[in-house]
């Protein structure tokens, strides 16, 4: 839905040049950077890599960012009080700019220095200086605070605004891709840093690391006016600051939340000076950001497989720093180690039985530095999925057959705070189970039944499909999918609309608008529901559904073709990548396995047209939004499928640009999203989302890229982080939230299930146990517990992922997948290149038990040795395995 504010193009007018651009610039140079600062304000105007010339700042727009209130690198904000006062005084160098006073004598390495008194406003017993200096091959920014009064002063907040070129407003897609960058924080105290990555995903990256002891405690969004570019809008997310201290916020604006780190303040005795700052360090590429962190002398933490830890998983933490680890404070984990590895000292962390939810560990080094690593512990993943399936098929199950919109039976959006189904919302689709915003609960349930089918839930879901998807979501015998089954039209329906809601917005569609069927995105969700029920019907034939498996498969196929065939003639947005359309690839594979050759030919023709189109486009990642992180998944899938050469790697690089790896569960593998709270959440605002569906969806191409390039461990870490993310949204009672609010006054899950669904779809189609041997990290497994010791000739792994049906052996470039039941153990015999899989009928006794399964083998990358299942019969393009006894052992051998 396209309602972003582009901001009116206010021409730069004389008088708004509060920054003082007319006074010219000074150069700032080190061996890695060429930059400029504005003479008058002393703030950074450009920061280019000396080797590539790439500029991390919006220098070309600076004249429209020169007004008071717009932040730049080099600004400072703080709150202070004298000890006799309880209230804080807030100061911000950008609020009312005045030319700063240049320092006359500069220290060694200092390129420019200023006393900030003029721009900090009224006189106070604090002197604040700012210096720009060289620091190794990079640059640094230092602030010295001196208490010039006669009594102590407490600094309750101290923040360094980080403004980079994340302004897309009025830029062409190609310019946005070529010029802009993203910033992602690691709130890791003395080990904290900001990653600045170009949107193209290629070229140099920037690391902003602490100078001396400049604790990275919190990441605060800076309120600014809309300005010329629609600040805090879809094309301009806005600026944040690195907070070295945050107590004054924690006590006030944030008092109802638990901050990421313990909030601190700093007391300065009379005459005392306090020096803080950041370093700018160039990384050759996004892949080598961690090397740049180590080079900057900052402690580095790397979690394998990541920072989301199911209760039955042991996770690894590698710490790379020159000073020894003195202690680790980790209340929720049992810690084993350390051992020494080429990647640093290695610890193993196992959650204690009481642990659940956000969990922070604090590492203290011998030199006094402290580092926090932020984990999220979940129940074991099978229990987590069971909880979710149960929650949505009971608490969110809508059964009012008198509903005039014919929405019963269905699985509806749920409001966890109200403890009720969202029967109405002025953004009608949220109550009309369409769009992404209204489908989260049902789509997640559909995919849960594919992964872990439960008889009662499957029946309820089948009723939803037979009685409501057919008839209400798809009406009058058509395969068209309506934009919303709920609408606002008091005259047209006997229904009491809540008069407390504002029904005047564009989002309160009338019947005619709600019943339009042109939005291509809306088709993927029912297709996924049909496909999932096809797989349940096909692979668990003892469970009787209301239709034969072929009915579900045909509905999935026809719904896809209705929208996307014939150059997507029936749909809008059919020629861009669609959220969750990875499932259309699964559908195509199943049509092939069923031998439905004419449908295969037709569906391939539909997709080939789209893929060939994307291959001709410079930036083929269009969507409803001006910039987006949703198209890459589908664009990658089909251009890779048809072996096109340019686009798949462009899609992967684009994802590298917006999907980081960071030692924090919320940012690790978090594909950038910051506007969808407006369309699908209870707390509707433009705000960086943690683990909105982008994490799960973008992980799919990233994991597939890794499978084709098993030496690219960085891709696996990013992809795995994103793929595990949808587990964190699931609460202890099974409710799953749309996303986590990252602004420090909220730091909580949104109460709506909203648009959770596509993220869970990503998890369902992506979860896999990855087994690899790496020269730095040793023998490692993502998604399972390593049972063998490092270096053993047989690597044994117990799967702990949420699907337990896929395994990838990096050494062989081999992926095995089963259609039903679970893989309970994997043994990879390195010397014989054989893999033994132990299978079981289900992960839980109360769920449907598979009586047989198909094993599929593929080699996604360049290795093509050819494997088979020893002694098994072929079926549905794989090998059939009998599971009637509840378990089986199969051996993958060279064909
Ligand atoms: C820095 O990059 C900008 C493009 O944003 C370019 O105009 C400028 O010339 C570059 N400066 C240097 C010193 O490379
Ligand atoms: C700021 O403090 C540092 C010590 O941390 C000192 O080296 C530097 O000279 C100081 N600069 C100014 C302008 O006071
Ligand atoms: C970590 O430390 C080791 C040396 O102890 C070094 O070889 C390695 O490259 C470092 N960096 C990273 C990113 O692991
Ligand atoms: C409808 O759902 C409610 C709440 O889950 C339940 O108590 C009730 O028994 C259901 N009614 C029918 C007819 O299924
Ligand atoms: C509207 O519905 C209510 C109860 O659902 C019913 O009592 C009433 O008669 C209906 N009114 C009309 C005009 O159909
Ligand atoms: C289905 O048919 C009914 C009756 O003609 C009509 O009111 C409704 O708008 C149609 N639905 C769609 C999606 O076209
Ligand atoms: C859908 O497609 C299949 C071919 O896959 C076709 O045989 C069937 O009749 C179509 N219609 C429906 C209503 O499923
Ligand atoms: C793409 O290339 C692979 C490997 O050569 C081949 O097996 C596959 O059939 C090709 N795919 C298509 C759609 O042509």
GROMACS .gro file of C-alpha atoms in nm, residues 582-755:
model
  174
  582UNK     CA    1   0.944  -1.927  -0.273
  583UNK     CA    2   0.643  -2.153  -0.212
  584UNK     CA    3   0.557  -2.125  -0.583
  585UNK     CA    4   0.892  -2.291  -0.647
  586UNK     CA    5   0.794  -2.571  -0.409
  587UNK     CA    6   0.464  -2.598  -0.595
  588UNK     CA    7   0.646  -2.632  -0.927
  589UNK     CA    8   0.873  -2.902  -0.785
  590UNK     CA    9   0.569  -3.094  -0.662
  591UNK     CA   10   0.392  -3.065  -0.999
  592UNK     CA   11   0.706  -3.217  -1.153
  593UNK     CA   12   0.719  -3.495  -0.895
  594UNK     CA   13   0.353  -3.577  -0.963
  595UNK     CA   14   0.426  -3.593  -1.334
  596UNK     CA   15   0.180  -3.313  -1.419
  597UNK     CA   16   0.382  -3.209  -1.722
  598UNK     CA   17   0.140  -2.969  -1.888
  599UNK     CA   18   0.097  -2.774  -1.564
  600UNK     CA   19   0.476  -2.771  -1.525
  601UNK     CA   20   0.516  -2.630  -1.875
  602UNK     CA   21   0.252  -2.364  -1.814
  603UNK     CA   22   0.384  -2.256  -1.477
  604UNK     CA   23   0.740  -2.243  -1.609
  605UNK     CA   24   0.623  -2.023  -1.896
  606UNK     CA   25   0.463  -1.784  -1.647
  607UNK     CA   26   0.777  -1.763  -1.440
  608UNK     CA   27   1.019  -1.750  -1.731
  609UNK     CA   28   0.854  -1.434  -1.854
  610UNK     CA   29   0.901  -1.267  -1.517
  611UNK     CA   30   1.259  -1.390  -1.477
  612UNK     CA   31   1.364  -1.275  -1.822
  613UNK     CA   32   1.210  -0.936  -1.753
  614UNK     CA   33   1.405  -0.899  -1.429
  615UNK     CA   34   1.727  -0.997  -1.603
  616UNK     CA   35   1.689  -0.686  -1.823
  617UNK     CA   36   1.635  -0.445  -1.532
  618UNK     CA   37   1.911  -0.251  -1.357
  619UNK     CA   38   1.735  -0.273  -1.019
  620UNK     CA   39   1.469  -0.544  -1.050
  621UNK     CA   40   1.350  -0.523  -0.689
  622UNK     CA   41   1.040  -0.309  -0.734
  623UNK     CA   42   0.734  -0.331  -0.509
  624UNK     CA   43   0.447  -0.115  -0.386
  625UNK     CA   44   0.704   0.084  -0.194
  626UNK     CA   45   0.967   0.324  -0.321
  627UNK     CA   46   1.241   0.108  -0.173
  628UNK     CA   47   1.185  -0.243  -0.047
  629UNK     CA   48   1.341  -0.562   0.081
  630UNK     CA   49   1.063  -0.792  -0.042
  631UNK     CA   50   1.124  -0.847  -0.413
  632UNK     CA   51   1.468  -1.003  -0.382
  633UNK     CA   52   1.337  -1.342  -0.267
  634UNK     CA   53   1.119  -1.410  -0.573
  635UNK     CA   54   1.356  -1.239  -0.814
  636UNK     CA   55   1.639  -1.457  -0.688
  637UNK     CA   56   1.431  -1.775  -0.697
  638UNK     CA   57   1.326  -1.753  -1.060
  639UNK     CA   58   1.634  -1.596  -1.214
  640UNK     CA   59   1.840  -1.862  -1.037
  641UNK     CA   60   1.595  -2.132  -1.146
  642UNK     CA   61   1.630  -2.035  -1.511
  643UNK     CA   62   2.007  -2.009  -1.477
  644UNK     CA   63   2.017  -1.641  -1.568
  645UNK     CA   64   2.358  -1.491  -1.504
  646UNK     CA   65   2.325  -1.131  -1.388
  647UNK     CA   66   2.035  -1.114  -1.147
  648UNK     CA   67   2.084  -1.384  -0.883
  649UNK     CA   68   2.411  -1.237  -0.754
  650UNK     CA   69   2.266  -0.886  -0.771
  651UNK     CA   70   1.979  -1.003  -0.548
  652UNK     CA   71   2.222  -1.165  -0.304
  653UNK     CA   72   2.439  -0.854  -0.288
  654UNK     CA   73   2.132  -0.641  -0.232
  655UNK     CA   74   2.041  -0.863   0.065
  656UNK     CA   75   2.397  -0.840   0.201
  657UNK     CA   76   2.340  -0.464   0.199
  658UNK     CA   77   2.036  -0.474   0.427
  659UNK     CA   78   2.076  -0.795   0.629
  660UNK     CA   79   2.358  -0.787   0.885
  661UNK     CA   80   2.513  -1.034   1.123
  662UNK     CA   81   2.545  -0.882   1.470
  663UNK     CA   82   2.584  -1.038   1.816
  664UNK     CA   83   2.224  -0.955   1.902
  665UNK     CA   84   1.921  -1.178   1.835
  666UNK     CA   85   1.714  -0.883   1.715
  667UNK     CA   86   1.954  -0.752   1.450
  668UNK     CA   87   2.123  -1.076   1.347
  669UNK     CA   88   1.981  -1.171   1.009
  670UNK     CA   89   1.728  -0.890   1.037
  671UNK     CA   90   1.635  -0.772   0.688
  672UNK     CA   91   1.557  -0.403   0.711
  673UNK     CA   92   1.188  -0.315   0.744
  674UNK     CA   93   1.059   0.007   0.902
  675UNK     CA   94   0.713   0.102   0.773
  676UNK     CA   95   0.488  -0.202   0.794
  677UNK     CA   96   0.383  -0.135   1.154
  678UNK     CA   97   0.161   0.124   0.988
  679UNK     CA   98  -0.029  -0.139   0.792
  680UNK     CA   99  -0.032  -0.445   1.011
  681UNK     CA  100   0.039  -0.361   1.375
  682UNK     CA  101  -0.147  -0.231   1.674
  683UNK     CA  102   0.118   0.031   1.749
  684UNK     CA  103   0.120   0.191   1.407
  685UNK     CA  104   0.424   0.404   1.332
  686UNK     CA  105   0.729   0.422   1.111
  687UNK     CA  106   0.985   0.244   1.322
  688UNK     CA  107   1.264  -0.005   1.264
  689UNK     CA  108   1.112  -0.350   1.303
  690UNK     CA  109   1.300  -0.637   1.458
  691UNK     CA  110   1.215  -0.965   1.290
  692UNK     CA  111   0.933  -0.859   1.074
  693UNK     CA  112   0.879  -1.107   0.789
  694UNK     CA  113   1.177  -0.980   0.590
  695UNK     CA  114   1.412  -1.181   0.812
  696UNK     CA  115   1.253  -1.516   0.734
  697UNK     CA  116   1.193  -1.441   0.366
  698UNK     CA  117   1.531  -1.297   0.275
  699UNK     CA  118   1.701  -1.585   0.450
  700UNK     CA  119   1.576  -1.818   0.174
  701UNK     CA  120   1.787  -1.681  -0.109
  702UNK     CA  121   2.078  -1.633   0.130
  703UNK     CA  122   2.070  -1.998   0.241
  704UNK     CA  123   2.030  -2.115  -0.117
  705UNK     CA  124   2.329  -1.899  -0.215
  706UNK     CA  125   2.530  -2.063   0.062
  707UNK     CA  126   2.430  -2.409  -0.060
  708UNK     CA  127   2.569  -2.319  -0.399
  709UNK     CA  128   2.881  -2.161  -0.245
  710UNK     CA  129   2.958  -2.361   0.069
  711UNK     CA  130   3.278  -2.166   0.138
  712UNK     CA  131   3.077  -1.847   0.201
  713UNK     CA  132   3.023  -1.898   0.573
  714UNK     CA  133   2.925  -1.532   0.609
  715UNK     CA  134   2.618  -1.598   0.389
  716UNK     CA  135   2.521  -1.893   0.605
  717UNK     CA  136   2.552  -1.689   0.925
  718UNK     CA  137   2.333  -1.411   0.786
  719UNK     CA  138   2.084  -1.652   0.631
  720UNK     CA  139   2.060  -1.875   0.934
  721UNK     CA  140   2.008  -1.575   1.162
  722UNK     CA  141   1.716  -1.460   0.950
  723UNK     CA  142   1.569  -1.806   0.919
  724UNK     CA  143   1.566  -1.869   1.296
  725UNK     CA  144   1.418  -1.526   1.366
  726UNK     CA  145   1.048  -1.620   1.333
  727UNK     CA  146   1.086  -1.842   1.641
  728UNK     CA  147   1.142  -1.534   1.856
  729UNK     CA  148   0.803  -1.386   1.764
  730UNK     CA  149   0.627  -1.684   1.925
  731UNK     CA  150   0.532  -1.623   2.287
  732UNK     CA  151   0.525  -1.878   2.567
  733UNK     CA  152   0.151  -1.928   2.517
  734UNK     CA  153   0.193  -1.979   2.142
  735UNK     CA  154   0.080  -1.638   2.016
  736UNK     CA  155   0.305  -1.502   1.738
  737UNK     CA  156   0.355  -1.129   1.692
  738UNK     CA  157   0.403  -0.932   1.370
  739UNK     CA  158   0.738  -0.787   1.487
  740UNK     CA  159   0.930  -0.636   1.778
  741UNK     CA  160   0.929  -0.258   1.833
  742UNK     CA  161   1.293  -0.146   1.844
  743UNK     CA  162   1.247   0.211   1.970
  744UNK     CA  163   1.381   0.219   2.326
  745UNK     CA  164   1.057   0.352   2.474
  746UNK     CA  165   0.880   0.036   2.349
  747UNK     CA  166   1.118  -0.261   2.319
  748UNK     CA  167   0.831  -0.506   2.297
  749UNK     CA  168   0.641  -0.729   2.060
  750UNK     CA  169   0.348  -0.574   1.886
  751UNK     CA  170   0.019  -0.708   2.027
  752UNK     CA  171  -0.115  -0.800   1.680
  753UNK     CA  172  -0.035  -1.118   1.491
  754UNK     CA  173  -0.062  -0.887   1.189
  755UNK     CA  174   0.168  -0.987   0.906
   0.00000   0.00000   0.00000
